[in-house]
Amino acid sequence: MNRREWSDEGIEELFRILRKAGSLAKVCARFGLFANEAEERHVREDWFGEGGKGWWPKEPMEALLRKGMIRAIELLREHDVPLSSYWRVGKDTRRVQITFAISAHQITLVISTPPPHVRRASGRSVVNGRVWFVAHDGRNKVVSIPGRMATPDDEPPIPPDPCIPL
């Protein structure tokens, strides 16, 4: 069954659930999108800010991601191509934003955030050789910069984005 054949009633029921504040983690858990309890706790606390200690305390993360998931489902039904999602952390990014780009081959979803307020003791990061940026260095020089990620020993493995594997 392709996505255009998804039941309208089922999609409307999912949208009804997703429009309720606090529902996204429950939906992710119900559909088995967390690998384990540690991953679920990470998404709930760090991404969604449950318990008041999230990575972006001034952002309505859970609401943004619920709306993003609804939009992703709408686009998937309309275009019936794969979804590829990415998380972009930018030092100059002031607000969280979810961007969609549609091509003939895929829908690309990018979650752009300021650097997270991480509670790790060491706060170290290492080069991620699978991600690169081309940017202006502020001194009239265009440079290629490798992406970075948390030191593998500092945190348990986490999903590349919060439960949007559609």
Tab-separated table of C-alpha atoms in Angstrom:
chain	number	residue	atom	x	y	z
A	1	MET	CA	0.000	0.000	0.000
A	2	ASN	CA	1.438	3.372	-0.938
A	3	ARG	CA	1.008	6.410	1.292
A	4	ARG	CA	-1.755	7.878	-0.832
A	5	GLU	CA	-3.807	4.829	0.151
A	6	TRP	CA	-3.400	5.378	3.900
A	7	SER	CA	-6.805	5.451	5.540
A	8	ASP	CA	-8.175	8.989	5.846
A	9	GLU	CA	-9.870	8.018	9.100
A	10	GLY	CA	-6.635	6.626	10.544
A	11	ILE	CA	-4.644	9.704	9.532
A	12	GLU	CA	-7.288	12.056	10.966
A	13	GLU	CA	-7.241	10.092	14.238
A	14	LEU	CA	-3.430	10.368	14.372
A	15	PHE	CA	-3.634	14.112	13.641
A	16	ARG	CA	-6.272	14.497	16.381
A	17	ILE	CA	-3.922	12.806	18.852
A	18	LEU	CA	-0.894	14.821	17.671
A	19	ARG	CA	-2.741	18.123	18.119
A	20	LYS	CA	-2.863	17.482	21.891
A	21	ALA	CA	0.012	18.937	23.922
A	22	GLY	CA	2.240	16.264	25.414
A	23	SER	CA	1.156	13.541	22.980
A	24	LEU	CA	4.239	13.103	20.788
A	25	ALA	CA	6.293	10.917	23.144
A	26	LYS	CA	3.237	8.724	23.731
A	27	VAL	CA	2.745	8.301	19.969
A	28	CYS	CA	6.432	7.483	19.480
A	29	ALA	CA	6.338	4.913	22.290
A	30	ARG	CA	3.085	3.368	21.014
A	31	PHE	CA	4.557	2.817	17.548
A	32	GLY	CA	7.847	1.426	18.902
A	33	LEU	CA	10.012	4.308	17.715
A	34	PHE	CA	12.264	4.264	20.787
A	35	ALA	CA	15.039	1.651	20.810
A	36	ASN	CA	14.986	1.390	24.612
A	37	GLU	CA	14.014	3.200	27.830
A	38	ALA	CA	17.179	5.323	27.842
A	39	GLU	CA	16.389	6.648	24.369
A	40	GLU	CA	12.791	7.396	25.370
A	41	ARG	CA	14.000	9.234	28.500
A	42	HIS	CA	16.530	11.187	26.396
A	43	VAL	CA	13.867	12.319	23.907
A	44	ARG	CA	11.321	13.172	26.611
A	45	GLU	CA	13.749	15.071	28.855
A	46	ASP	CA	16.329	16.565	26.489
A	47	TRP	CA	14.297	17.183	23.337
A	48	PHE	CA	10.787	17.747	24.727
A	49	GLY	CA	11.859	19.340	28.027
A	50	GLU	CA	9.803	17.073	30.280
A	51	GLY	CA	10.865	17.702	33.863
A	52	GLY	CA	11.872	21.285	33.017
A	53	LYS	CA	15.468	20.556	32.014
A	54	GLY	CA	15.390	20.324	28.239
A	55	TRP	CA	18.135	21.326	25.859
A	56	TRP	CA	16.121	24.340	24.617
A	57	PRO	CA	14.183	25.578	27.669
A	58	LYS	CA	12.756	28.649	25.903
A	59	GLU	CA	11.465	26.735	22.870
A	60	PRO	CA	8.133	24.868	22.585
A	61	MET	CA	9.961	21.809	21.260
A	62	GLU	CA	7.246	19.226	21.690
A	63	ALA	CA	4.686	21.491	19.977
A	64	LEU	CA	7.082	22.286	17.117
A	65	LEU	CA	7.887	18.632	16.556
A	66	ARG	CA	4.207	17.601	16.745
A	67	LYS	CA	3.381	20.185	14.063
A	68	GLY	CA	6.428	19.033	12.070
A	69	MET	CA	5.268	15.427	12.232
A	70	ILE	CA	1.792	16.402	11.030
A	71	ARG	CA	3.297	18.342	8.118
A	72	ALA	CA	5.657	15.458	7.288
A	73	ILE	CA	2.728	13.026	7.116
A	74	GLU	CA	0.757	15.419	4.898
A	75	LEU	CA	3.717	15.772	2.518
A	76	LEU	CA	4.403	12.017	2.490
A	77	ARG	CA	0.810	11.313	1.512
A	78	GLU	CA	0.897	13.970	-1.194
A	79	HIS	CA	4.236	13.011	-2.757
A	80	ASP	CA	4.738	9.301	-1.869
A	81	VAL	CA	8.554	9.526	-1.715
A	82	PRO	CA	10.923	8.680	1.178
A	83	LEU	CA	11.590	11.111	4.004
A	84	SER	CA	15.156	11.880	5.007
A	85	SER	CA	15.596	13.882	8.196
A	86	TYR	CA	18.548	15.759	9.641
A	87	TRP	CA	19.373	17.771	12.741
A	88	ARG	CA	21.410	20.926	12.173
A	89	VAL	CA	22.925	22.708	15.168
A	90	GLY	CA	24.013	26.281	14.473
A	91	LYS	CA	25.833	28.614	16.855
A	92	ASP	CA	24.112	31.538	15.133
A	93	THR	CA	20.705	29.841	15.079
A	94	ARG	CA	18.498	31.701	17.557
A	95	ARG	CA	15.250	29.759	17.249
A	96	VAL	CA	14.275	26.189	16.452
A	97	GLN	CA	12.955	25.770	12.935
A	98	ILE	CA	11.776	22.796	10.901
A	99	THR	CA	12.356	23.046	7.159
A	100	PHE	CA	11.008	20.773	4.423
A	101	ALA	CA	12.387	20.506	0.882
A	102	ILE	CA	10.687	18.331	-1.717
A	103	SER	CA	12.319	16.766	-4.768
A	104	ALA	CA	11.249	14.048	-7.172
A	105	HIS	CA	13.227	11.526	-5.079
A	106	GLN	CA	12.641	12.467	-1.445
A	107	ILE	CA	11.345	14.895	1.130
A	108	THR	CA	14.152	16.373	3.210
A	109	LEU	CA	13.325	17.518	6.728
A	110	VAL	CA	15.890	19.622	8.604
A	111	ILE	CA	15.460	20.473	12.280
A	112	SER	CA	17.653	23.533	12.921
A	113	THR	CA	18.411	24.358	16.560
A	114	PRO	CA	20.721	26.522	18.625
A	115	PRO	CA	23.399	24.499	20.427
A	116	PRO	CA	21.714	22.382	23.111
A	117	HIS	CA	22.117	23.210	26.798
A	118	VAL	CA	23.714	19.826	27.523
A	119	ARG	CA	24.003	18.642	31.118
A	120	ARG	CA	27.072	16.468	30.500
A	121	ALA	CA	30.046	16.954	32.778
A	122	SER	CA	32.715	16.953	30.064
A	123	GLY	CA	30.836	18.568	27.162
A	124	ARG	CA	33.459	17.286	24.702
A	125	SER	CA	32.768	16.729	21.025
A	126	VAL	CA	34.524	15.015	18.149
A	127	VAL	CA	34.505	15.429	14.380
A	128	ASN	CA	31.662	13.688	12.567
A	129	GLY	CA	33.142	12.768	9.179
A	130	ARG	CA	29.710	12.226	7.627
A	131	VAL	CA	28.614	15.880	7.945
A	132	TRP	CA	30.271	18.937	6.415
A	133	PHE	CA	29.418	22.624	6.211
A	134	VAL	CA	30.669	25.266	3.821
A	135	ALA	CA	30.607	28.595	5.608
A	136	HIS	CA	32.101	32.064	5.798
A	137	ASP	CA	34.626	32.349	8.612
A	138	GLY	CA	33.994	36.053	9.286
A	139	ARG	CA	37.309	37.116	7.733
A	140	ASN	CA	36.281	37.028	4.060
A	141	LYS	CA	37.299	33.399	3.694
A	142	VAL	CA	34.976	30.579	2.684
A	143	VAL	CA	35.878	27.375	4.503
A	144	SER	CA	34.763	23.750	4.637
A	145	ILE	CA	34.090	22.701	8.228
A	146	PRO	CA	33.487	19.151	9.477
A	147	GLY	CA	30.403	18.573	11.605
A	148	ARG	CA	30.786	17.657	15.254
A	149	MET	CA	29.022	15.266	17.616
A	150	ALA	CA	29.132	14.425	21.302
A	151	THR	CA	32.034	12.243	22.361
A	152	PRO	CA	30.697	8.677	22.115
A	153	ASP	CA	31.760	7.885	25.709
A	154	ASP	CA	29.861	10.883	27.110
A	155	GLU	CA	26.319	9.914	26.142
A	156	PRO	CA	24.378	6.820	25.182
A	157	PRO	CA	23.594	6.434	21.481
A	158	ILE	CA	20.763	8.745	20.535
A	159	PRO	CA	18.568	8.970	17.473
A	160	PRO	CA	19.648	11.511	14.837
A	161	ASP	CA	16.282	13.221	15.212
A	162	PRO	CA	13.344	12.861	17.567
A	163	CYS	CA	11.243	9.919	16.371
A	164	ILE	CA	10.367	11.021	12.846
A	165	PRO	CA	11.419	7.904	10.867
A	166	LEU	CA	8.458	7.987	8.462
